[in-house]
Coordinates of C-alpha atoms in Angstrom, one line a residue:
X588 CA -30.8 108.2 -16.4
X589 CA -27.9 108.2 -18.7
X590 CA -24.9 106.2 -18.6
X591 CA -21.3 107.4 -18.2
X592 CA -19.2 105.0 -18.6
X593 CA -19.4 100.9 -19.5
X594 CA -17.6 98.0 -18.6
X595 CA -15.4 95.1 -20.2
X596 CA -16.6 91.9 -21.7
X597 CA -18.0 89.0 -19.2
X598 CA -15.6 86.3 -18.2
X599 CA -15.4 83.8 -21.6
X600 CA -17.0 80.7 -19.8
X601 CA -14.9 77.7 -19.2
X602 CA -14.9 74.4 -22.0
X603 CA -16.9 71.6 -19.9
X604 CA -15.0 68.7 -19.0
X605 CA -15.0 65.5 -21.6
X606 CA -16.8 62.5 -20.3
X607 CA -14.4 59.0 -19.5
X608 CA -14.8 55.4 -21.3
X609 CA -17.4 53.7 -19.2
X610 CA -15.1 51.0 -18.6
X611 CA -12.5 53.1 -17.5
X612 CA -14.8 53.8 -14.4
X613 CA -14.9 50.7 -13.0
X614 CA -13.1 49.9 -10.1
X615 CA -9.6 47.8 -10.2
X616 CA -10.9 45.0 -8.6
X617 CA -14.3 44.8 -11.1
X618 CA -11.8 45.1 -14.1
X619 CA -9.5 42.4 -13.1
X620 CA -12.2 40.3 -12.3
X621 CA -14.1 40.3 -15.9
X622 CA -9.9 40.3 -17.6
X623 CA -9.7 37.5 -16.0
X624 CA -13.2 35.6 -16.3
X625 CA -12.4 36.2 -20.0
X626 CA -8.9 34.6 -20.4
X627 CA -10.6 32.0 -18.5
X628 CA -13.6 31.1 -19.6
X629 CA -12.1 29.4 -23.0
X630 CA -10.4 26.5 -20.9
X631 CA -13.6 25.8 -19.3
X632 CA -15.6 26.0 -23.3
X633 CA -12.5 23.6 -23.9
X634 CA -13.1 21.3 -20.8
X635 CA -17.0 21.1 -21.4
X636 CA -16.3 20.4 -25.6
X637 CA -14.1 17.8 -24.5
X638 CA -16.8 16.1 -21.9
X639 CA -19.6 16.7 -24.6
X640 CA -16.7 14.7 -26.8
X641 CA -16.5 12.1 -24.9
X642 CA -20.2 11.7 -24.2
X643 CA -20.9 12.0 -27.9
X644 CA -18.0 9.2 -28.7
X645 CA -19.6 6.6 -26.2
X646 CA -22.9 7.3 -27.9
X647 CA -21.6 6.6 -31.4
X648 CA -19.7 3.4 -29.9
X649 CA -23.4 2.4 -28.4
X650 CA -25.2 3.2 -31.8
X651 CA -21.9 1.2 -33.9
X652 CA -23.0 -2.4 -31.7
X653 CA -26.9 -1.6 -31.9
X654 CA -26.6 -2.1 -35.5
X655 CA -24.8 -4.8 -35.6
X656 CA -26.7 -6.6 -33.2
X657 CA -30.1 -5.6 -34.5
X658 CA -28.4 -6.3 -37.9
X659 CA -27.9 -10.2 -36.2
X660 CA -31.0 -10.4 -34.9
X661 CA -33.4 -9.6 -37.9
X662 CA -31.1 -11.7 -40.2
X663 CA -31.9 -14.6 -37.7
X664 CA -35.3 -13.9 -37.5
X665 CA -35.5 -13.7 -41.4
X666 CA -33.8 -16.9 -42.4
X667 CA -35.9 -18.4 -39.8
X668 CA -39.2 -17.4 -41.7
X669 CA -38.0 -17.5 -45.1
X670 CA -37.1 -20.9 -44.7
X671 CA -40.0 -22.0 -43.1
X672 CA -42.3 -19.9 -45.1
X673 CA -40.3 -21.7 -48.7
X674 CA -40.8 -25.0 -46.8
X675 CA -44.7 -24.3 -46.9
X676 CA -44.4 -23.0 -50.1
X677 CA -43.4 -26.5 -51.1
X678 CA -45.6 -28.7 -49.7
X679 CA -48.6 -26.2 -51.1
X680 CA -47.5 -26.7 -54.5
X681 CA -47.2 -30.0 -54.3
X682 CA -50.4 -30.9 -52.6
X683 CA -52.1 -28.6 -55.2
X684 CA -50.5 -31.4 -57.8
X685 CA -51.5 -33.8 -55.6
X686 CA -53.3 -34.0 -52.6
X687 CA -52.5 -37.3 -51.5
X688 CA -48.6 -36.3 -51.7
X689 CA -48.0 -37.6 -48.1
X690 CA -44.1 -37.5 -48.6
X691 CA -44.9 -33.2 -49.3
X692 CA -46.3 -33.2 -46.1
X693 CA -44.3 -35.3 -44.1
X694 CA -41.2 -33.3 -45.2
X695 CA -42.8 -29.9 -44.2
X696 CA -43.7 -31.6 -40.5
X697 CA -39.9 -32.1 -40.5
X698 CA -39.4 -28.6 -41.1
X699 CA -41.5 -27.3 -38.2
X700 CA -40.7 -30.2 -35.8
X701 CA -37.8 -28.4 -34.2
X702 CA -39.9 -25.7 -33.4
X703 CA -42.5 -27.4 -32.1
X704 CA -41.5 -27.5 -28.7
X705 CA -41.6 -24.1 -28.5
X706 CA -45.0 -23.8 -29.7
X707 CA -44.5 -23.0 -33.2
X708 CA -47.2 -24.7 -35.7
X709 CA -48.6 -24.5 -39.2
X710 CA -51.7 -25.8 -40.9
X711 CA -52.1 -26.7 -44.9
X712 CA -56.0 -26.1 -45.4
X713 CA -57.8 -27.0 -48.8
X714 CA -60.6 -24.3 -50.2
X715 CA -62.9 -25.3 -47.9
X716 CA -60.7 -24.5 -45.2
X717 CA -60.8 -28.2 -44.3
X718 CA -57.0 -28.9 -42.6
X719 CA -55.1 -31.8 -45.3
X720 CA -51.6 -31.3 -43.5
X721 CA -50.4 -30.3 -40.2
X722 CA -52.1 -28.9 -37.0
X723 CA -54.9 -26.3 -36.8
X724 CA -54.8 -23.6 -34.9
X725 CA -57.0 -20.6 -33.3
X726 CA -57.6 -18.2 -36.4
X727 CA -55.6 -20.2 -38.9
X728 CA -59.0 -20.2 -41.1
X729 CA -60.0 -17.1 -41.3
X730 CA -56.6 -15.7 -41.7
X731 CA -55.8 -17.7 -44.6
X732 CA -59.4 -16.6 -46.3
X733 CA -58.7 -12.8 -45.8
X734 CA -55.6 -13.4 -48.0
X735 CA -54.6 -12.9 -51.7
X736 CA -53.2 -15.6 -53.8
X737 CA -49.7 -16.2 -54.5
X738 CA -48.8 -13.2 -51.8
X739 CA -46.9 -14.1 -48.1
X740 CA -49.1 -12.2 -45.6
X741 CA -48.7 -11.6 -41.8
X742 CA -50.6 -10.8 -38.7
X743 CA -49.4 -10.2 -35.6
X744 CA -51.2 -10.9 -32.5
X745 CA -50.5 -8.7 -29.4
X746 CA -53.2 -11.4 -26.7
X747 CA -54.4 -7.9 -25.8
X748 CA -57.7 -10.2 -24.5
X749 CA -55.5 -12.6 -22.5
X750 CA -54.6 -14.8 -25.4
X751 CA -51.8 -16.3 -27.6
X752 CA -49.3 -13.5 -28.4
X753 CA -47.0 -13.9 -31.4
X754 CA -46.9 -14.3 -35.5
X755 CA -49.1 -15.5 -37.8
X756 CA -47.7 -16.0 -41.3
X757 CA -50.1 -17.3 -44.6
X758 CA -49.2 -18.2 -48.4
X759 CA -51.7 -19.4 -50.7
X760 CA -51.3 -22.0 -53.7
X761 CA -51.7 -21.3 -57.5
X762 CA -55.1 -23.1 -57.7
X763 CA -57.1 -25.2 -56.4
X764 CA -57.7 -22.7 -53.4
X765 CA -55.4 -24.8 -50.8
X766 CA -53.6 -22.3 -48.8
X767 CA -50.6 -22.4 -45.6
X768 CA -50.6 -20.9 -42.3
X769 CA -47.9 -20.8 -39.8
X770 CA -48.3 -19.5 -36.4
X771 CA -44.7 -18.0 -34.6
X772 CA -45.0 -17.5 -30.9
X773 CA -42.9 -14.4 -29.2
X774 CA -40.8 -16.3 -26.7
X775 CA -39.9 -18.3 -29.8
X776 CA -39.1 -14.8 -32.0
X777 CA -38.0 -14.0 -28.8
X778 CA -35.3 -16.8 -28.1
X779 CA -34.4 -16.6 -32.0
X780 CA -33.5 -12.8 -32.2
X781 CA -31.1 -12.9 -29.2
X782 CA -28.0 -11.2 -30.3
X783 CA -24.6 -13.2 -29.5
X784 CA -22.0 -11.4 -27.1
X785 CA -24.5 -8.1 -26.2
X786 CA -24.2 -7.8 -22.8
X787 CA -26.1 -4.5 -22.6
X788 CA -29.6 -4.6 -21.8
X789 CA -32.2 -4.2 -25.0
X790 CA -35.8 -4.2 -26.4
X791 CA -37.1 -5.5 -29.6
X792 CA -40.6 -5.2 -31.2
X793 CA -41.7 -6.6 -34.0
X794 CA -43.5 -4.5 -36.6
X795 CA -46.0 -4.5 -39.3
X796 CA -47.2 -1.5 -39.9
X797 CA -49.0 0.3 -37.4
X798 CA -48.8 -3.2 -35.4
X799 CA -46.1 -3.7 -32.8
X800 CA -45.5 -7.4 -30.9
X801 CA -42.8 -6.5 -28.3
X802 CA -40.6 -9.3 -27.9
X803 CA -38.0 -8.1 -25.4
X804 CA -39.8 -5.5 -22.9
X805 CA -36.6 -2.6 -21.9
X806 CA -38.7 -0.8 -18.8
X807 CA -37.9 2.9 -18.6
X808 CA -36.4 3.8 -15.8
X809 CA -36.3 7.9 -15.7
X810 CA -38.4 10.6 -17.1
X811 CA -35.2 12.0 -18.5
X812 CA -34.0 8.3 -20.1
X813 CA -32.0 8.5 -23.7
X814 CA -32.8 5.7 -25.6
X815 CA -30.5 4.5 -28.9
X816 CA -32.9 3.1 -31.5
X817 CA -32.4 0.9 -34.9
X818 CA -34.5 -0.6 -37.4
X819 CA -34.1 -3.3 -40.1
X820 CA -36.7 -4.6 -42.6
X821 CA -36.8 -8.6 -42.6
X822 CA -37.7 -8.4 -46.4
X823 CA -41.2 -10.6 -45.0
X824 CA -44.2 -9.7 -45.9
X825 CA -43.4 -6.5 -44.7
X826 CA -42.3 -6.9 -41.5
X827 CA -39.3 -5.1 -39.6
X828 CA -37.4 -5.5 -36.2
X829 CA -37.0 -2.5 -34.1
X830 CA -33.9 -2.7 -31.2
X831 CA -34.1 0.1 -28.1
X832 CA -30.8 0.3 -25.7
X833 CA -30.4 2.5 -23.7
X834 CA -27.3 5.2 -23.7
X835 CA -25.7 7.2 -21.2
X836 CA -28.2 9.1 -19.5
X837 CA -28.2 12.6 -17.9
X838 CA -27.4 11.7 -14.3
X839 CA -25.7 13.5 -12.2
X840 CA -22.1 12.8 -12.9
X841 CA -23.1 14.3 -16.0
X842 CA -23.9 16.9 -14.8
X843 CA -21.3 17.6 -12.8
X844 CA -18.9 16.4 -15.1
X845 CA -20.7 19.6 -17.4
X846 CA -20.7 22.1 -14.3
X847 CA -17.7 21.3 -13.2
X848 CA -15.6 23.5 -15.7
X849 CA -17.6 26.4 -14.9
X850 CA -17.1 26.2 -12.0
X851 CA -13.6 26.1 -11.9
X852 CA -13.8 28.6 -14.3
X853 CA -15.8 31.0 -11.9
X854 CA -13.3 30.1 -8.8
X855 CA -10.4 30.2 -10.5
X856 CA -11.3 34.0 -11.4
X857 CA -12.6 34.8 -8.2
X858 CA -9.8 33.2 -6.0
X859 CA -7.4 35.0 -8.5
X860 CA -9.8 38.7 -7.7
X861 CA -9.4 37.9 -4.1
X862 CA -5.6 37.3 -4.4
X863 CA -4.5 40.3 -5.8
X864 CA -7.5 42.1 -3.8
X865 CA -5.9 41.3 -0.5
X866 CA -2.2 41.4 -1.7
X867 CA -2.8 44.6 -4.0
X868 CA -5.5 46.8 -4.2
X869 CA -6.7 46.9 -0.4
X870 CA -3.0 48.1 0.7
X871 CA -3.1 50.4 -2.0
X872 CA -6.8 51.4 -0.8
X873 CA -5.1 51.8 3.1
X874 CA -2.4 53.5 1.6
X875 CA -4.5 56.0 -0.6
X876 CA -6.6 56.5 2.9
X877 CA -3.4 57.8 4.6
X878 CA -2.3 60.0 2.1
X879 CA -5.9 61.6 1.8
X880 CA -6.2 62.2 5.6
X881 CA -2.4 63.5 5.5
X882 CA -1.8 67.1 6.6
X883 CA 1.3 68.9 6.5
X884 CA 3.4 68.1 9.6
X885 CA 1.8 64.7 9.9
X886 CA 3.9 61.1 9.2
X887 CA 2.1 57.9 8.0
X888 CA 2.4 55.5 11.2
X889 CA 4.8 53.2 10.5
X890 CA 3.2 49.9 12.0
X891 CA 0.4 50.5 9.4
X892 CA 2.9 50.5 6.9
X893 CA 4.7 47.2 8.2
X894 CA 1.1 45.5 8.2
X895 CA 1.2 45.8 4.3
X896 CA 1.2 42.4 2.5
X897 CA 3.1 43.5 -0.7
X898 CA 6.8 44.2 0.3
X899 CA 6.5 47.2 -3.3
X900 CA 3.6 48.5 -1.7
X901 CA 5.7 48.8 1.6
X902 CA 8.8 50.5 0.0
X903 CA 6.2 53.0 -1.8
X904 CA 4.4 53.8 1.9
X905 CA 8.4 54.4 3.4
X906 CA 8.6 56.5 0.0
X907 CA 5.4 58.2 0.7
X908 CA 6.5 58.8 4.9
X909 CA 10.2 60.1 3.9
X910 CA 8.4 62.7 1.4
X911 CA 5.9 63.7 3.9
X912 CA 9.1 64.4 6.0
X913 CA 10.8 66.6 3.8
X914 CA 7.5 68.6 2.6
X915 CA 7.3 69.1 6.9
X916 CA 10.7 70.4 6.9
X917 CA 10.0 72.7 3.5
X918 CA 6.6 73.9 5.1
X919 CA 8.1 74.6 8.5
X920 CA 11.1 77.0 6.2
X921 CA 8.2 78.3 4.4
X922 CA 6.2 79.3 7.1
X923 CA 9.4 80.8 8.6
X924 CA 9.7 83.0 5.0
X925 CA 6.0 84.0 5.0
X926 CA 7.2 85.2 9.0
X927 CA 10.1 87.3 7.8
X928 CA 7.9 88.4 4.5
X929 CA 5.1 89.6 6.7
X930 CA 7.6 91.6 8.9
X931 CA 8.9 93.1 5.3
X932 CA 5.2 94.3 4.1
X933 CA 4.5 95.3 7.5
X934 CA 7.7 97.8 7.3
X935 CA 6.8 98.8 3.7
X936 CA 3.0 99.6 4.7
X937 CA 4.4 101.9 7.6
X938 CA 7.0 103.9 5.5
X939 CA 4.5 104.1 2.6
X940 CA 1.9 105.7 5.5
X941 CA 4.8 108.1 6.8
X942 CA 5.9 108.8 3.5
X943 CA 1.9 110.0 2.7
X944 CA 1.4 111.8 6.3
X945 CA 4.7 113.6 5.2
X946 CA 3.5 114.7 2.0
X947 CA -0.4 115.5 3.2
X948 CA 2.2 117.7 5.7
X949 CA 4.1 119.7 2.9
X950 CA 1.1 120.0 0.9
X951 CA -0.5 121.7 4.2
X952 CA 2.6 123.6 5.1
X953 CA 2.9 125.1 1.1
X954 CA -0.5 125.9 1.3
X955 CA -0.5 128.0 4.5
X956 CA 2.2 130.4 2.1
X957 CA -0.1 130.5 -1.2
X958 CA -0.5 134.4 -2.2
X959 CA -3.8 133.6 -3.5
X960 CA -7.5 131.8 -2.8
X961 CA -6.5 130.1 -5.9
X962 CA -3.5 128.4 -5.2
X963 CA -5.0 127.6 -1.3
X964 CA -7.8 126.2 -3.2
X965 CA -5.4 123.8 -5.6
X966 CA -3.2 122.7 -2.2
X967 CA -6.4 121.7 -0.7
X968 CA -7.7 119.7 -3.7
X969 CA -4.3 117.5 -3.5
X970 CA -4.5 117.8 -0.1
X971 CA -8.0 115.8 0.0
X972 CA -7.1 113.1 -2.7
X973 CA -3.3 112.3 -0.9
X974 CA -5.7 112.3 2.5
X975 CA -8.3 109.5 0.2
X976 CA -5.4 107.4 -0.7
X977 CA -3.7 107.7 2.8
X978 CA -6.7 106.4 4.5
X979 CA -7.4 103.7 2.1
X980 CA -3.7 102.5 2.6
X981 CA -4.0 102.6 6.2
X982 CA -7.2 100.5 6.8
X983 CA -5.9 98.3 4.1
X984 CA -2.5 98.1 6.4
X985 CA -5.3 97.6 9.3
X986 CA -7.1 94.3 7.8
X987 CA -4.1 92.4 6.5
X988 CA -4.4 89.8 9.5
X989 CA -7.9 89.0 8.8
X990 CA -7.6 89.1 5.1
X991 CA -11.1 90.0 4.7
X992 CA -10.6 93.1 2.4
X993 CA -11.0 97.0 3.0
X994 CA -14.1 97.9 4.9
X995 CA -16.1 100.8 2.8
X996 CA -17.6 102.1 6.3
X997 CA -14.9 103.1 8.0
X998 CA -12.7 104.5 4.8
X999 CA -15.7 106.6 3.8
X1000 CA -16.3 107.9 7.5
X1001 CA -12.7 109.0 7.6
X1002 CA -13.0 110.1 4.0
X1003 CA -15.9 112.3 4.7
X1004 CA -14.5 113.8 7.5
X1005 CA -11.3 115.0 6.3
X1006 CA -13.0 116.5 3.5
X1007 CA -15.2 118.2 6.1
X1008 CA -11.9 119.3 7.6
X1009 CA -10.0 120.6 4.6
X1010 CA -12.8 122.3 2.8
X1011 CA -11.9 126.4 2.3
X1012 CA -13.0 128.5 4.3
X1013 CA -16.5 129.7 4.2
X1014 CA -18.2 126.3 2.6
X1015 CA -20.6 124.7 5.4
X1016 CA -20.6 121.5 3.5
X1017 CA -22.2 118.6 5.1
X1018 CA -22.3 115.2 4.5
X1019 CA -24.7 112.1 6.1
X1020 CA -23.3 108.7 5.5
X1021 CA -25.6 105.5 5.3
X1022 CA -23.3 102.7 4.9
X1023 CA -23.4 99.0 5.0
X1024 CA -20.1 97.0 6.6
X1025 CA -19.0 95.5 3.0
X1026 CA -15.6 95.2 2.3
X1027 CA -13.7 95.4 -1.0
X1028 CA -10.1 94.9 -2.5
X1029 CA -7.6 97.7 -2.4
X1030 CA -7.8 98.7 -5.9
X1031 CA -11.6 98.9 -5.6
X1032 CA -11.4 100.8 -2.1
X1033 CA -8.7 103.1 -4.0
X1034 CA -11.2 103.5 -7.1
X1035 CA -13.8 104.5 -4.6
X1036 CA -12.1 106.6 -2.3
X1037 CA -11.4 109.1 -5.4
X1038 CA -14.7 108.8 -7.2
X1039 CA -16.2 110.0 -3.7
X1040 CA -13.6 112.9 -3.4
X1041 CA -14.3 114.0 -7.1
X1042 CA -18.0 114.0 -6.9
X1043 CA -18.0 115.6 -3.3
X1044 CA -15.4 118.6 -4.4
X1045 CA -17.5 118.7 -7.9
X1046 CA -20.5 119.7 -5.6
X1047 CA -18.7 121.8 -3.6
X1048 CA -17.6 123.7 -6.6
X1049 CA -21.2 123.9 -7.9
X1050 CA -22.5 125.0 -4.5
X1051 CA -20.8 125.6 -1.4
X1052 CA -23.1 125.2 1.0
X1053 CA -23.8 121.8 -0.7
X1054 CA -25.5 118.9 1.2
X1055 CA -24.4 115.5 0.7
X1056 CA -25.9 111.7 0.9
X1057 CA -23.3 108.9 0.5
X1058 CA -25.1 105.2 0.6
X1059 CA -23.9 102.0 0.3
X1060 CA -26.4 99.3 -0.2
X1061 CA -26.5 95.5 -1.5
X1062 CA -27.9 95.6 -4.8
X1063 CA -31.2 92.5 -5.1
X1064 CA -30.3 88.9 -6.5
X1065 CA -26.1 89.1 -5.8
X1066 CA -24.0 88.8 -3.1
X1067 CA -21.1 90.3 -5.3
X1068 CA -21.9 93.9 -6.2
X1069 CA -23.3 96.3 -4.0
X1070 CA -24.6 100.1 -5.1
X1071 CA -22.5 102.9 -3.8
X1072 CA -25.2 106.4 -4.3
X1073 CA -24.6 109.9 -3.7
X1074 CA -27.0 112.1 -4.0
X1075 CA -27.0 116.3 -3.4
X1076 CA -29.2 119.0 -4.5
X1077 CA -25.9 120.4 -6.1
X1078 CA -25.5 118.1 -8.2
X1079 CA -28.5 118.6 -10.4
X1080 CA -28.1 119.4 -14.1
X1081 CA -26.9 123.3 -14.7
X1082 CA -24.5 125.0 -16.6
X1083 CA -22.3 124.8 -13.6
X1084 CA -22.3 121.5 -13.0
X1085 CA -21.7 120.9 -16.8
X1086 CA -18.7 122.9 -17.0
X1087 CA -17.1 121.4 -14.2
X1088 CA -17.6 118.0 -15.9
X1089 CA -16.4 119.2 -19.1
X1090 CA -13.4 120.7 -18.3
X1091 CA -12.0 119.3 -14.8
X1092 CA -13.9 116.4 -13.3
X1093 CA -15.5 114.5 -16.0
X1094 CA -12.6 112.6 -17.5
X1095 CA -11.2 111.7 -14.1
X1096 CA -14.6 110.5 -13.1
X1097 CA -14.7 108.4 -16.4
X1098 CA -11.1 107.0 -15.6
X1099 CA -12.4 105.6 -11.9
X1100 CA -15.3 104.2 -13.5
X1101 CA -13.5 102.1 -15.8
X1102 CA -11.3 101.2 -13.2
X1103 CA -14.3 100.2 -11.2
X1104 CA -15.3 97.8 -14.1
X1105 CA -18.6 99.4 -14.1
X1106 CA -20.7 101.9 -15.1
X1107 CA -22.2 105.3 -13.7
X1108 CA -25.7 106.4 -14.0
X1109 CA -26.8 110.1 -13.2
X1110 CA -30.0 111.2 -12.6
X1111 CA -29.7 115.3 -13.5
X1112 CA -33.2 115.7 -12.1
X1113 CA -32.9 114.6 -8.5
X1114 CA -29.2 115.3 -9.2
X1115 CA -27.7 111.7 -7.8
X1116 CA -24.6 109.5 -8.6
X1117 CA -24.8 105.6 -8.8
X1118 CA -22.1 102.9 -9.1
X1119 CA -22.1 99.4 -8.7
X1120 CA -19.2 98.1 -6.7
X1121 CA -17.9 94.8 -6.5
X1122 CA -17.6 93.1 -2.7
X1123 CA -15.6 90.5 -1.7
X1124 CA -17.7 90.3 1.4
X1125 CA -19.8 92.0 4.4
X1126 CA -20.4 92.1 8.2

């Protein structure tokens, strides 16, 4: 099949729409909520910093009298050895000199005598390990053996069997193997390293080493219990004095003292949502409702309007009702214009139909006076395309109510017989119509109307006893288009046909097809006409 005529460029498609910010999506109420947990949330970092603060100050405070009390105790606790352990030191040298130096050893009893009571004790032994001054006690011996010379040694003694529990101190002499003891017990290191004026409760252990004697038991009294701790060496044999108090643990007050900013924090933002929620957005929400359900001729109701919290978001609703107001009273003059317009195009579409029937009427009257077949022949050509636009105009006319278009049935049945009608005499022209109820615009129904007339008279003028097909169809996979086909034995390729084409018909029938926005095929063989048309609808 070969192609008469093509159609314009497609429709340039449309630029798609840009995407929004995320944020920008969010609804009112979720973006004033996270403004204002932001402007927010530094006052409660700055409320939680300052309890933190103030924790962290009472801990410092706490450490500050630790130290000086442990500092109190373990200087106690030293002078108290050092002087006993230089008293010793004394009476070994001089019973080393002299063993029957009785004033040496009366002088170091004097020492130790105010201790006594308390259960303190010390024993001068010779290199037997035979006692020459003082009062023997459990392990003295066999302390004082294990021992190097010249050096102050220490042992503490934890009674982990059930027995004594306290300090055993030992010095040796220069010669002579004679060697000192002294034997501390706790409640005495106890009684001596209690600190002056500290009120808080404490523990204190005694170290050596791996060794610990715990003088002053401090009990936990939590899993989660923060302890302060200090140490100080007592310069003894290597000895050191280890204080525990304990600070201000994570209770609950804490706790809440830590929470409480947040949650302030989260109520002051979420009271603040819920104010402006109420008072702001929610009327604007109602308000928006109204306006979406409004239709013309409709008011907002006013007691809606008086419900509204916000007195602006009143004024703008008594804005919004005296607007709907005047667009009722524009709509009502509009609709009385489109009254008085429709009664004008109703007057115009009759006069335009008289002034055609009065022309299809001179046309006929001229023609009845032609001298000639020729000029009947012409007046009758005219004749049928005034008759085509006539009846396109009137069932256009016809459908104006509805607004559905121009139906292609009945303009080609009245078409088809007024060409039956007007054809000259002696042509027995028939034609058989197979036509689905689609309708088209005007211009299209116009375009149609004289594309059929042209292809019908073309095959009259090829053969006069011609035999027509006209079809409209829907065309497979659109709803827009549907194919109009005429078909006739007359219409098959000859030199007839050709020079009819070439010299009358074929660049009118080129100008509807443009019109048409299509194209028309012709197959020269089965001698048939085809045209897509486009539909704006169908029965």
């Amino acid at each position: 099949m070969t192609e008469v005529a093509a159609t314009g460029a497609a429709d340039a498609p449309l630029p798609p729409a840009g995407r929004g910010e995320f944020v920008g999506r969010w609804p009112t109420g979720a973006k004033l909520f996270l403004i204002l947990s932001i402007a927010l949330l530094p006052l409660a970092l700055i409320a939680i910093f300052a309890t933190l603060r103030v924790t962290q100050i009472a801990d410092t405070e706490l450490r500050s009298h630790l130290r000086v009390a442990a500092a109190e105790s373990s200087r106690a606790i030293a002078i108290e050895l050092v002087g006993d352990m230089t008293a010793l030191r004394v009476a070994v040298d001089a019973l080393t000199a002299d063993r029957g130096d009785a004033p040496s050893c009366a002088r170091a009893q004097g020492v130790f005598a105010q201790q006594s009571a308390a259960g303190t004790s010390f024993v001068i032994l010779d290199r037997r390990g035979r006692p020459i001054c003082g009062e023997p006690f459990p392990g003295a011996a066999a302390f004082a053996r294990q021992s190097d010379p010249a050096v102050v040694s220490a042992r503490l003694i934890d009674g982990a069997a059930g027995g004594r529990r306290g300090l055993m101190l030992r010095i040796a002499g220069r010669a002579n193997g004679i060697s000192a003891a002294a034997y501390f017990p706790a409640a005495f290191l106890q009684q001596l390293s209690r600190p002056s004026g500290f009120a808080l409760d404490y523990g204190s252990t005694l170290t050596l080493g791996n060794q610990r004697l715990e003088l002053d038991p401090l009990a936990r009294e939590s899993a989660f219990e923060r302890r302060e701790a200090a140490r100080n060496d007592l310069a003894v044999a290597g000895l050191a004095l280890e204080m525990q108090v304990r600070s201000a643990p994570i209770s609950s007050p804490l706790l809440i003292a830590l929470a409480l900013p947040l949650l302030m924090w989260a109520l002051a933002a979420a009271i603040s949502w819920f104010v402006v929620d109420r008072l702001l957005i929610a009327p604007l929400r109602a308000l928006r409702g109204s306006i979406a359900a409004y239709a013309p001729g409709d008011q907002p109701d006013p007691a809606m309007l008086r419900a509204l919290p916000a007195q602006e978001i009143r004024d703008l609703g008594d804005t919004f009702r005296a607007l709907s107001r005047t667009v009722a009273l524009h709509e009502a003059g509009l609709a009385e214009g489109l009254v008085r317009q429709t009664k004008l195009t109703r007057e115009v579409h009759h006069r335009v139909k008289n002034n055609l029937q009065v022309i299809s009427s001179l046309i006929n009257f001229h023609a009845r006076g032609a001298r000639s077949a020729e000029a009947t022949q012409a007046y009758a050509s005219i004749q049928r395309r005034v008759d085509a636009l006539a009846v396109v105009h009137r069932y256009h006319f016809a459908e104006m109510e509805e607004n559905r278009g121009v139906g292609l049935r009945s303009v080609l049945g009245e078409l088809a017989s007024s060409i039956r009608a007007t054809a000259p005499e002696g042509t027995r022209i028939g034609i058989v119509l197979d036509i689905d109820p689609f309708y088209v615009t005007q211009d299209v129904a116009v375009a149609v109307a004289f594309l059929v007339t042209e292809l019908v008279e073309l095959a009259m003028t090829c053969a006069p006893e011609a035999q027509l097909r006209i079809s409209l169809k829907p065309v497979a996979g659109t709803a827009e288009r549907a194919m109009l086909r005429l078909s006739s034995r007359a219409l098959v390729d000859s030199d007839v046909l050709r020079d009819g084409l070439g010299h009358r018909y074929g660049r009118v029938i080129e100008g509807l097809t443009r019109q048409l926005r299509s194209s028309l095929q012709h197959d020269p063989l089965s001698g048939a006409y085809e045209i897509a048309v486009a539909v704006t609808g169908s029965e």
